[in-house]
Every structure is written in C-alpha cells, then in structure tokens.
Amino acid sequence: GGIITQTPKFLIGQEGQKLTLKCQQNFNHDTMYWYRQDSGKGLRLIYYSITENDLQKGDLSEGYDASREKKSSFSLTVTSAQKNEMAVFLCASSIRGSNERLFFGHGTKLSVL
Amino acid sequence: GQQVQQSPASLVLQEGENAELQCNFSSTATQLQWFYQSPGGSLVSLLSNPSGTKHTGRLTSTTVTKERRSSLHISSSQTTDSGTYLCAIHQGGRALIFGTGTTVSVSP
C-alpha cells in the first residue's frame, strides 16, 4: 500500500503572509488534487494536476498557486493569507482520473492570526 | 446552487440502530463515491457506486442514476461509525464535486 503525507500538519500564519503546503504520495499515481474544507461547506477544489508539470484550476483557485515539479509531489501556496482565515487543506491522489478511487492525506490545518 | 446535496445534515443514533443517508445531485454523474471522515482524520473512500446497489460490510449504497440520487445505508450502527459521511460525484473531465456531508454520532 501507499501513503499520502502532508506537511505541515498545522500551519499558523500572519495576515498577508505567503504560505506553502506540501504533499507527497508514493502510490505512483498520475493525478493529484488540493481541496479546501471549511466547516459546514464540504470540500472545494483548488487545483489539480494530471501529470508532472500540469496544473488545472478548480473553482477556488484565486488566491492560490500550485506546483507539480515531480510526479510524487504537489505543493500549494497561499499567496496572501487572509486575517482570521481557518480551514483544512486536503491533498489527494488517484491513479488517473477522479472517476477512480481517491486517496487522501490527513490534511493541513491553517490558522491565520 | 449546490450541485451535491446531502441529508440529513446530522444524525444521532443509538448503537445497533440502522441509518439511511441521502445524496441528491443536480447534474448527470458519471461516477459517485461515498467517503468517510473520522473526527479529526483523513477521508477514506467507502464505496464507488455510479449505479445500482453495492455492499461493503455493514454498508449498502443504492444509486438511481436517472433520478440523480444515491443513498448509503448503515446497518447495526457501532460507536466507531461516528464521523462525517461525504458523497461526491464526477461529471466528466474535472475532479470530484463533494456534498457538505452528514455527521453521524453513535452513542453506546
């Protein structure tokens, strides 16, 4: 079996700060995703990538950048953290597309002071 | 509006009771998955069921594609079933679209 590792598990930032979240998978999956989970709002797609160096915007991409420099890793950057922002960022991967089984990491919990 | 709607928003059960969770979606789905999220934990895929009925353990999912609805039945609930159950659909070409989930609490 494989695993998806997200770092850090907790991230505390200051308003306006640029923050980077990392995700690594050892499934050898082609497709990776970043979702944001807010309380009571379910998961919303920020970015996904179908292969190395590919990036596809989701519904929530504004305010974020992403990078897929290697097949095994997918990073997400919050370009300017918003005051009092609090959310969990979830990374996932699938063999090819999302019509196949998705595997998730444990998440990065962001708090902005 | 919300493309994937789940009901009820929350559910309280006594151990041993059965439960039925509903998922309704506004557009044709080529894939439908049910996920479980433990309190404070990551998501785990439970079932992939674009149509018909599928079983895994004490879980049964029934999807009626043309009516754009799916249900997840939990039989003989246990305290370890507590958590949030999420329904997600795939409409072709993009990533999964998630509902807001049903939070289940099972007491002993």
PDB file of C-alpha atoms in Angstrom:
ATOM      1  CA  GLY A   1       0.000   0.000   0.000  1.00  0.00           C
ATOM      2  CA  GLY A   2       0.907   3.613  -0.287  1.00  0.00           C
ATOM      3  CA  ILE A   3       0.581   6.777   1.715  1.00  0.00           C
ATOM      4  CA  ILE A   4      -0.025  10.471   1.213  1.00  0.00           C
ATOM      5  CA  THR A   5       1.979  12.727   3.504  1.00  0.00           C
ATOM      6  CA  GLN A   6       1.047  16.329   4.037  1.00  0.00           C
ATOM      7  CA  THR A   7       3.333  18.807   5.762  1.00  0.00           C
ATOM      8  CA  PRO A   8       2.999  20.639   7.978  1.00  0.00           C
ATOM      9  CA  LYS A   9       0.033  19.241   9.934  1.00  0.00           C
ATOM     10  CA  PHE A  10      -0.627  22.628  11.485  1.00  0.00           C
ATOM     11  CA  LEU A  11       0.247  25.997   9.998  1.00  0.00           C
ATOM     12  CA  ILE A  12      -0.129  29.325  11.746  1.00  0.00           C
ATOM     13  CA  GLY A  13       0.416  32.393   9.625  1.00  0.00           C
ATOM     14  CA  GLN A  14       0.177  36.149   9.740  1.00  0.00           C
ATOM     15  CA  GLU A  15      -2.141  38.229   7.589  1.00  0.00           C
ATOM     16  CA  GLY A  16      -0.581  38.885   4.185  1.00  0.00           C
ATOM     17  CA  GLN A  17       1.997  36.150   4.552  1.00  0.00           C
ATOM     18  CA  LYS A  18       2.830  33.722   1.739  1.00  0.00           C
ATOM     19  CA  LEU A  19       2.416  30.147   2.985  1.00  0.00           C
ATOM     20  CA  THR A  20       3.333  26.857   1.311  1.00  0.00           C
ATOM     21  CA  LEU A  21       1.766  23.469   1.941  1.00  0.00           C
ATOM     22  CA  LYS A  22       3.402  20.276   0.705  1.00  0.00           C
ATOM     23  CA  CYS A  23       2.063  16.899  -0.311  1.00  0.00           C
ATOM     24  CA  GLN A  24       3.924  13.696  -1.204  1.00  0.00           C
ATOM     25  CA  GLN A  25       2.469  10.394  -2.445  1.00  0.00           C
ATOM     26  CA  ASN A  26       4.193   7.064  -3.016  1.00  0.00           C
ATOM     27  CA  PHE A  27       1.316   5.374  -4.878  1.00  0.00           C
ATOM     28  CA  ASN A  28       2.872   6.379  -8.218  1.00  0.00           C
ATOM     29  CA  HIS A  29      -0.479   7.980  -9.056  1.00  0.00           C
ATOM     30  CA  ASP A  30      -0.758  10.298 -12.041  1.00  0.00           C
ATOM     31  CA  THR A  31      -3.339  12.725 -10.689  1.00  0.00           C
ATOM     32  CA  MET A  32      -3.120  14.831  -7.560  1.00  0.00           C
ATOM     33  CA  TYR A  33      -5.580  17.297  -6.034  1.00  0.00           C
ATOM     34  CA  TRP A  34      -5.791  20.069  -3.486  1.00  0.00           C
ATOM     35  CA  TYR A  35      -9.128  20.604  -1.721  1.00  0.00           C
ATOM     36  CA  ARG A  36     -10.083  23.112   0.922  1.00  0.00           C
ATOM     37  CA  GLN A  37     -12.524  22.112   3.659  1.00  0.00           C
ATOM     38  CA  ASP A  38     -14.360  24.796   5.633  1.00  0.00           C
ATOM     39  CA  SER A  39     -16.763  23.989   8.411  1.00  0.00           C
ATOM     40  CA  GLY A  40     -20.229  23.311   7.000  1.00  0.00           C
ATOM     41  CA  LYS A  41     -19.140  23.785   3.387  1.00  0.00           C
ATOM     42  CA  GLY A  42     -17.785  20.425   2.323  1.00  0.00           C
ATOM     43  CA  LEU A  43     -14.698  20.144   0.138  1.00  0.00           C
ATOM     44  CA  ARG A  44     -13.954  22.616  -2.631  1.00  0.00           C
ATOM     45  CA  LEU A  45     -11.391  22.025  -5.350  1.00  0.00           C
ATOM     46  CA  ILE A  46      -8.498  24.480  -5.532  1.00  0.00           C
ATOM     47  CA  TYR A  47      -6.126  22.913  -8.071  1.00  0.00           C
ATOM     48  CA  TYR A  48      -5.469  19.529  -9.586  1.00  0.00           C
ATOM     49  CA  SER A  49      -2.741  18.081 -11.769  1.00  0.00           C
ATOM     50  CA  ILE A  50      -2.996  15.129 -14.135  1.00  0.00           C
ATOM     51  CA  THR A  51       0.742  14.673 -14.596  1.00  0.00           C
ATOM     52  CA  GLU A  52       4.112  16.183 -13.753  1.00  0.00           C
ATOM     53  CA  ASN A  53       4.223  19.913 -14.603  1.00  0.00           C
ATOM     54  CA  ASP A  54       0.494  20.001 -15.364  1.00  0.00           C
ATOM     55  CA  LEU A  55      -1.843  22.355 -13.475  1.00  0.00           C
ATOM     56  CA  GLN A  56      -5.622  22.671 -13.725  1.00  0.00           C
ATOM     57  CA  LYS A  57      -7.613  25.314 -11.844  1.00  0.00           C
ATOM     58  CA  GLY A  58     -10.511  24.374  -9.649  1.00  0.00           C
ATOM     59  CA  ASP A  59     -13.413  26.545  -8.533  1.00  0.00           C
ATOM     60  CA  LEU A  60     -11.387  28.085  -5.701  1.00  0.00           C
ATOM     61  CA  SER A  61      -8.029  28.770  -7.361  1.00  0.00           C
ATOM     62  CA  GLU A  62      -7.997  32.544  -6.836  1.00  0.00           C
ATOM     63  CA  GLY A  63      -5.515  33.433  -4.109  1.00  0.00           C
ATOM     64  CA  TYR A  64      -3.536  30.216  -4.576  1.00  0.00           C
ATOM     65  CA  ASP A  65      -0.656  28.927  -6.681  1.00  0.00           C
ATOM     66  CA  ALA A  66       0.304  25.297  -7.154  1.00  0.00           C
ATOM     67  CA  SER A  67       3.327  23.414  -8.393  1.00  0.00           C
ATOM     68  CA  ARG A  68       3.810  19.808  -9.629  1.00  0.00           C
ATOM     69  CA  GLU A  69       7.523  19.572 -10.270  1.00  0.00           C
ATOM     70  CA  LYS A  70       7.644  15.818  -9.664  1.00  0.00           C
ATOM     71  CA  LYS A  71       5.077  13.084 -10.126  1.00  0.00           C
ATOM     72  CA  SER A  72       5.190  12.302  -6.422  1.00  0.00           C
ATOM     73  CA  SER A  73       4.753  15.806  -5.055  1.00  0.00           C
ATOM     74  CA  PHE A  74       2.216  18.592  -5.334  1.00  0.00           C
ATOM     75  CA  SER A  75       2.588  21.842  -3.402  1.00  0.00           C
ATOM     76  CA  LEU A  76       0.085  24.598  -2.757  1.00  0.00           C
ATOM     77  CA  THR A  77       0.898  28.225  -1.944  1.00  0.00           C
ATOM     78  CA  VAL A  78      -1.471  30.634  -0.271  1.00  0.00           C
ATOM     79  CA  THR A  79      -0.299  33.840  -1.930  1.00  0.00           C
ATOM     80  CA  SER A  80      -1.554  36.198   0.798  1.00  0.00           C
ATOM     81  CA  ALA A  81      -3.110  34.776   3.940  1.00  0.00           C
ATOM     82  CA  GLN A  82      -6.388  36.393   4.998  1.00  0.00           C
ATOM     83  CA  LYS A  83      -6.878  37.516   8.599  1.00  0.00           C
ATOM     84  CA  ASN A  84      -8.894  35.071  10.761  1.00  0.00           C
ATOM     85  CA  GLU A  85      -8.860  32.511   7.977  1.00  0.00           C
ATOM     86  CA  MET A  86      -9.233  28.970   9.265  1.00  0.00           C
ATOM     87  CA  ALA A  87      -9.544  25.908   7.070  1.00  0.00           C
ATOM     88  CA  VAL A  88      -8.231  22.421   6.460  1.00  0.00           C
ATOM     89  CA  PHE A  89      -6.386  21.758   3.201  1.00  0.00           C
ATOM     90  CA  LEU A  90      -6.613  18.202   1.923  1.00  0.00           C
ATOM     91  CA  CYS A  91      -4.345  16.653  -0.681  1.00  0.00           C
ATOM     92  CA  ALA A  92      -5.493  13.603  -2.635  1.00  0.00           C
ATOM     93  CA  SER A  93      -4.323  11.388  -5.457  1.00  0.00           C
ATOM     94  CA  SER A  94      -5.793   8.876  -7.892  1.00  0.00           C
ATOM     95  CA  ILE A  95      -4.286   6.504 -10.447  1.00  0.00           C
ATOM     96  CA  ARG A  96      -5.513   8.567 -13.370  1.00  0.00           C
ATOM     97  CA  GLY A  97      -8.790  10.489 -13.132  1.00  0.00           C
ATOM     98  CA  SER A  98     -11.189  11.162 -10.284  1.00  0.00           C
ATOM     99  CA  ASN A  99     -13.621   8.561 -11.613  1.00  0.00           C
ATOM    100  CA  GLU A 100     -11.266   6.185  -9.858  1.00  0.00           C
ATOM    101  CA  ARG A 101     -10.696   5.787  -6.165  1.00  0.00           C
ATOM    102  CA  LEU A 102      -9.271   8.832  -4.401  1.00  0.00           C
ATOM    103  CA  PHE A 103      -6.795   8.554  -1.553  1.00  0.00           C
ATOM    104  CA  PHE A 104      -6.468  11.459   0.862  1.00  0.00           C
ATOM    105  CA  GLY A 105      -3.781  12.765   3.187  1.00  0.00           C
ATOM    106  CA  HIS A 106      -4.559  13.756   6.789  1.00  0.00           C
ATOM    107  CA  GLY A 107      -4.721  17.431   5.977  1.00  0.00           C
ATOM    108  CA  THR A 108      -3.003  20.671   6.933  1.00  0.00           C
ATOM    109  CA  LYS A 109      -4.938  22.860   9.335  1.00  0.00           C
ATOM    110  CA  LEU A 110      -4.367  26.556   8.647  1.00  0.00           C
ATOM    111  CA  SER A 111      -4.992  29.367  11.114  1.00  0.00           C
ATOM    112  CA  VAL A 112      -4.250  32.980  10.281  1.00  0.00           C
ATOM    113  CA  LEU A 113      -3.785  35.450  13.099  1.00  0.00           C
TER     114      LEU A 113
ATOM    115  CA  GLY B   1     -26.791  26.320  -6.202  1.00  0.00           C
ATOM    116  CA  GLN B   2     -25.224  23.365  -4.505  1.00  0.00           C
ATOM    117  CA  GLN B   3     -24.594  20.604  -7.031  1.00  0.00           C
ATOM    118  CA  VAL B   4     -24.483  17.840  -4.449  1.00  0.00           C
ATOM    119  CA  GLN B   5     -26.888  17.969  -1.522  1.00  0.00           C
ATOM    120  CA  GLN B   6     -26.798  15.601   1.411  1.00  0.00           C
ATOM    121  CA  SER B   7     -29.398  14.957   4.054  1.00  0.00           C
ATOM    122  CA  PRO B   8     -29.788  14.926   6.908  1.00  0.00           C
ATOM    123  CA  ALA B   9     -27.032  17.318   7.964  1.00  0.00           C
ATOM    124  CA  SER B  10     -26.605  15.384  11.175  1.00  0.00           C
ATOM    125  CA  LEU B  11     -27.887  12.192  12.709  1.00  0.00           C
ATOM    126  CA  VAL B  12     -27.798  10.807  16.246  1.00  0.00           C
ATOM    127  CA  LEU B  13     -28.101   7.066  16.686  1.00  0.00           C
ATOM    128  CA  GLN B  14     -28.175   4.545  19.467  1.00  0.00           C
ATOM    129  CA  GLU B  15     -25.735   1.706  18.914  1.00  0.00           C
ATOM    130  CA  GLY B  16     -27.410  -1.059  16.943  1.00  0.00           C
ATOM    131  CA  GLU B  17     -29.800   1.227  15.063  1.00  0.00           C
ATOM    132  CA  ASN B  18     -29.832   1.465  11.293  1.00  0.00           C
ATOM    133  CA  ALA B  19     -29.438   4.706   9.345  1.00  0.00           C
ATOM    134  CA  GLU B  20     -30.019   5.950   5.831  1.00  0.00           C
ATOM    135  CA  LEU B  21     -28.080   8.870   4.392  1.00  0.00           C
ATOM    136  CA  GLN B  22     -29.215  10.616   1.227  1.00  0.00           C
ATOM    137  CA  CYS B  23     -27.315  12.272  -1.605  1.00  0.00           C
ATOM    138  CA  ASN B  24     -29.023  14.209  -4.391  1.00  0.00           C
ATOM    139  CA  PHE B  25     -27.197  15.789  -7.293  1.00  0.00           C
ATOM    140  CA  SER B  26     -28.266  18.357  -9.828  1.00  0.00           C
ATOM    141  CA  SER B  27     -26.498  17.067 -12.965  1.00  0.00           C
ATOM    142  CA  THR B  28     -25.779  13.733 -14.567  1.00  0.00           C
ATOM    143  CA  ALA B  29     -22.966  11.949 -12.767  1.00  0.00           C
ATOM    144  CA  THR B  30     -20.599   9.507 -14.429  1.00  0.00           C
ATOM    145  CA  GLN B  31     -19.247   8.409 -11.073  1.00  0.00           C
ATOM    146  CA  LEU B  32     -20.397   8.605  -7.485  1.00  0.00           C
ATOM    147  CA  GLN B  33     -18.325   7.865  -4.415  1.00  0.00           C
ATOM    148  CA  TRP B  34     -19.081   7.755  -0.705  1.00  0.00           C
ATOM    149  CA  PHE B  35     -16.348   8.797   1.725  1.00  0.00           C
ATOM    150  CA  TYR B  36     -15.952   8.577   5.493  1.00  0.00           C
ATOM    151  CA  GLN B  37     -14.110  11.207   7.521  1.00  0.00           C
ATOM    152  CA  SER B  38     -13.343  10.327  11.142  1.00  0.00           C
ATOM    153  CA  PRO B  39     -13.363  13.139  13.693  1.00  0.00           C
ATOM    154  CA  GLY B  40     -10.094  14.945  13.068  1.00  0.00           C
ATOM    155  CA  GLY B  41      -8.974  12.357  10.497  1.00  0.00           C
ATOM    156  CA  SER B  42      -8.479  11.991   6.800  1.00  0.00           C
ATOM    157  CA  LEU B  43     -11.045  10.872   4.249  1.00  0.00           C
ATOM    158  CA  VAL B  44     -11.371   7.251   3.281  1.00  0.00           C
ATOM    159  CA  SER B  45     -13.222   6.051   0.212  1.00  0.00           C
ATOM    160  CA  LEU B  46     -16.021   3.663   1.244  1.00  0.00           C
ATOM    161  CA  LEU B  47     -17.791   2.804  -1.984  1.00  0.00           C
ATOM    162  CA  SER B  48     -17.736   3.713  -5.612  1.00  0.00           C
ATOM    163  CA  ASN B  49     -21.263   3.311  -6.969  1.00  0.00           C
ATOM    164  CA  PRO B  50     -22.365   5.142 -10.132  1.00  0.00           C
ATOM    165  CA  SER B  51     -25.488   2.998 -10.458  1.00  0.00           C
ATOM    166  CA  GLY B  52     -27.279   0.078  -8.835  1.00  0.00           C
ATOM    167  CA  THR B  53     -26.587  -1.392  -5.431  1.00  0.00           C
ATOM    168  CA  LYS B  54     -23.262  -2.171  -3.805  1.00  0.00           C
ATOM    169  CA  HIS B  55     -22.394  -3.626  -0.424  1.00  0.00           C
ATOM    170  CA  THR B  56     -19.324  -3.496   1.757  1.00  0.00           C
ATOM    171  CA  GLY B  57     -19.522  -4.838   5.286  1.00  0.00           C
ATOM    172  CA  ARG B  58     -22.481  -3.185   7.017  1.00  0.00           C
ATOM    173  CA  LEU B  59     -22.790  -0.513   4.331  1.00  0.00           C
ATOM    174  CA  THR B  60     -25.120  -0.635   1.338  1.00  0.00           C
ATOM    175  CA  SER B  61     -25.244   2.040  -1.324  1.00  0.00           C
ATOM    176  CA  THR B  62     -28.066   2.349  -3.847  1.00  0.00           C
ATOM    177  CA  THR B  63     -27.769   4.813  -6.711  1.00  0.00           C
ATOM    178  CA  VAL B  64     -30.627   5.604  -9.099  1.00  0.00           C
ATOM    179  CA  THR B  65     -28.809   7.481 -11.817  1.00  0.00           C
ATOM    180  CA  LYS B  66     -31.776   8.807 -13.762  1.00  0.00           C
ATOM    181  CA  GLU B  67     -33.303  10.173 -10.562  1.00  0.00           C
ATOM    182  CA  ARG B  68     -29.938  11.694  -9.578  1.00  0.00           C
ATOM    183  CA  ARG B  69     -29.884  10.269  -6.110  1.00  0.00           C
ATOM    184  CA  SER B  70     -27.898   7.863  -4.012  1.00  0.00           C
ATOM    185  CA  SER B  71     -28.332   6.508  -0.510  1.00  0.00           C
ATOM    186  CA  LEU B  72     -25.977   4.962   1.993  1.00  0.00           C
ATOM    187  CA  HIS B  73     -27.488   2.537   4.462  1.00  0.00           C
ATOM    188  CA  ILE B  74     -25.624   1.746   7.672  1.00  0.00           C
ATOM    189  CA  SER B  75     -26.900  -1.360   9.405  1.00  0.00           C
ATOM    190  CA  SER B  76     -26.409  -2.207  13.089  1.00  0.00           C
ATOM    191  CA  SER B  77     -24.504   1.008  13.788  1.00  0.00           C
ATOM    192  CA  GLN B  78     -21.479   0.976  16.092  1.00  0.00           C
ATOM    193  CA  THR B  79     -19.803   3.793  18.008  1.00  0.00           C
ATOM    194  CA  THR B  80     -16.874   3.540  15.606  1.00  0.00           C
ATOM    195  CA  ASP B  81     -19.210   4.578  12.763  1.00  0.00           C
ATOM    196  CA  SER B  82     -19.303   8.104  14.208  1.00  0.00           C
ATOM    197  CA  GLY B  83     -17.943  10.701  11.839  1.00  0.00           C
ATOM    198  CA  THR B  84     -18.888  12.527   8.671  1.00  0.00           C
ATOM    199  CA  TYR B  85     -20.072  10.788   5.519  1.00  0.00           C
ATOM    200  CA  LEU B  86     -19.473  12.615   2.265  1.00  0.00           C
ATOM    201  CA  CYS B  87     -20.974  11.978  -1.133  1.00  0.00           C
ATOM    202  CA  ALA B  88     -19.040  13.072  -4.237  1.00  0.00           C
ATOM    203  CA  ILE B  89     -19.833  12.968  -7.933  1.00  0.00           C
ATOM    204  CA  HIS B  90     -17.777  13.083 -11.087  1.00  0.00           C
ATOM    205  CA  GLN B  91     -19.313  14.775 -14.113  1.00  0.00           C
ATOM    206  CA  GLY B  92     -16.588  14.046 -16.612  1.00  0.00           C
ATOM    207  CA  GLY B  93     -13.425  15.984 -17.250  1.00  0.00           C
ATOM    208  CA  ARG B  94     -12.887  17.527 -13.837  1.00  0.00           C
ATOM    209  CA  ALA B  95     -12.305  16.462 -10.289  1.00  0.00           C
ATOM    210  CA  LEU B  96     -14.904  15.178  -7.842  1.00  0.00           C
ATOM    211  CA  ILE B  97     -17.595  17.554  -6.546  1.00  0.00           C
ATOM    212  CA  PHE B  98     -18.379  16.990  -2.885  1.00  0.00           C
ATOM    213  CA  GLY B  99     -21.505  17.463  -0.820  1.00  0.00           C
ATOM    214  CA  THR B 100     -21.385  19.069   2.628  1.00  0.00           C
ATOM    215  CA  GLY B 101     -21.714  15.751   4.401  1.00  0.00           C
ATOM    216  CA  THR B 102     -23.849  14.066   7.043  1.00  0.00           C
ATOM    217  CA  THR B 103     -22.372  13.989  10.539  1.00  0.00           C
ATOM    218  CA  VAL B 104     -23.269  10.762  12.325  1.00  0.00           C
ATOM    219  CA  SER B 105     -22.972  10.325  16.067  1.00  0.00           C
ATOM    220  CA  VAL B 106     -23.497   6.850  17.516  1.00  0.00           C
ATOM    221  CA  SER B 107     -23.824   6.551  21.263  1.00  0.00           C
ATOM    222  CA  PRO B 108     -23.376   3.324  23.262  1.00  0.00           C
TER     223      PRO B 108
END
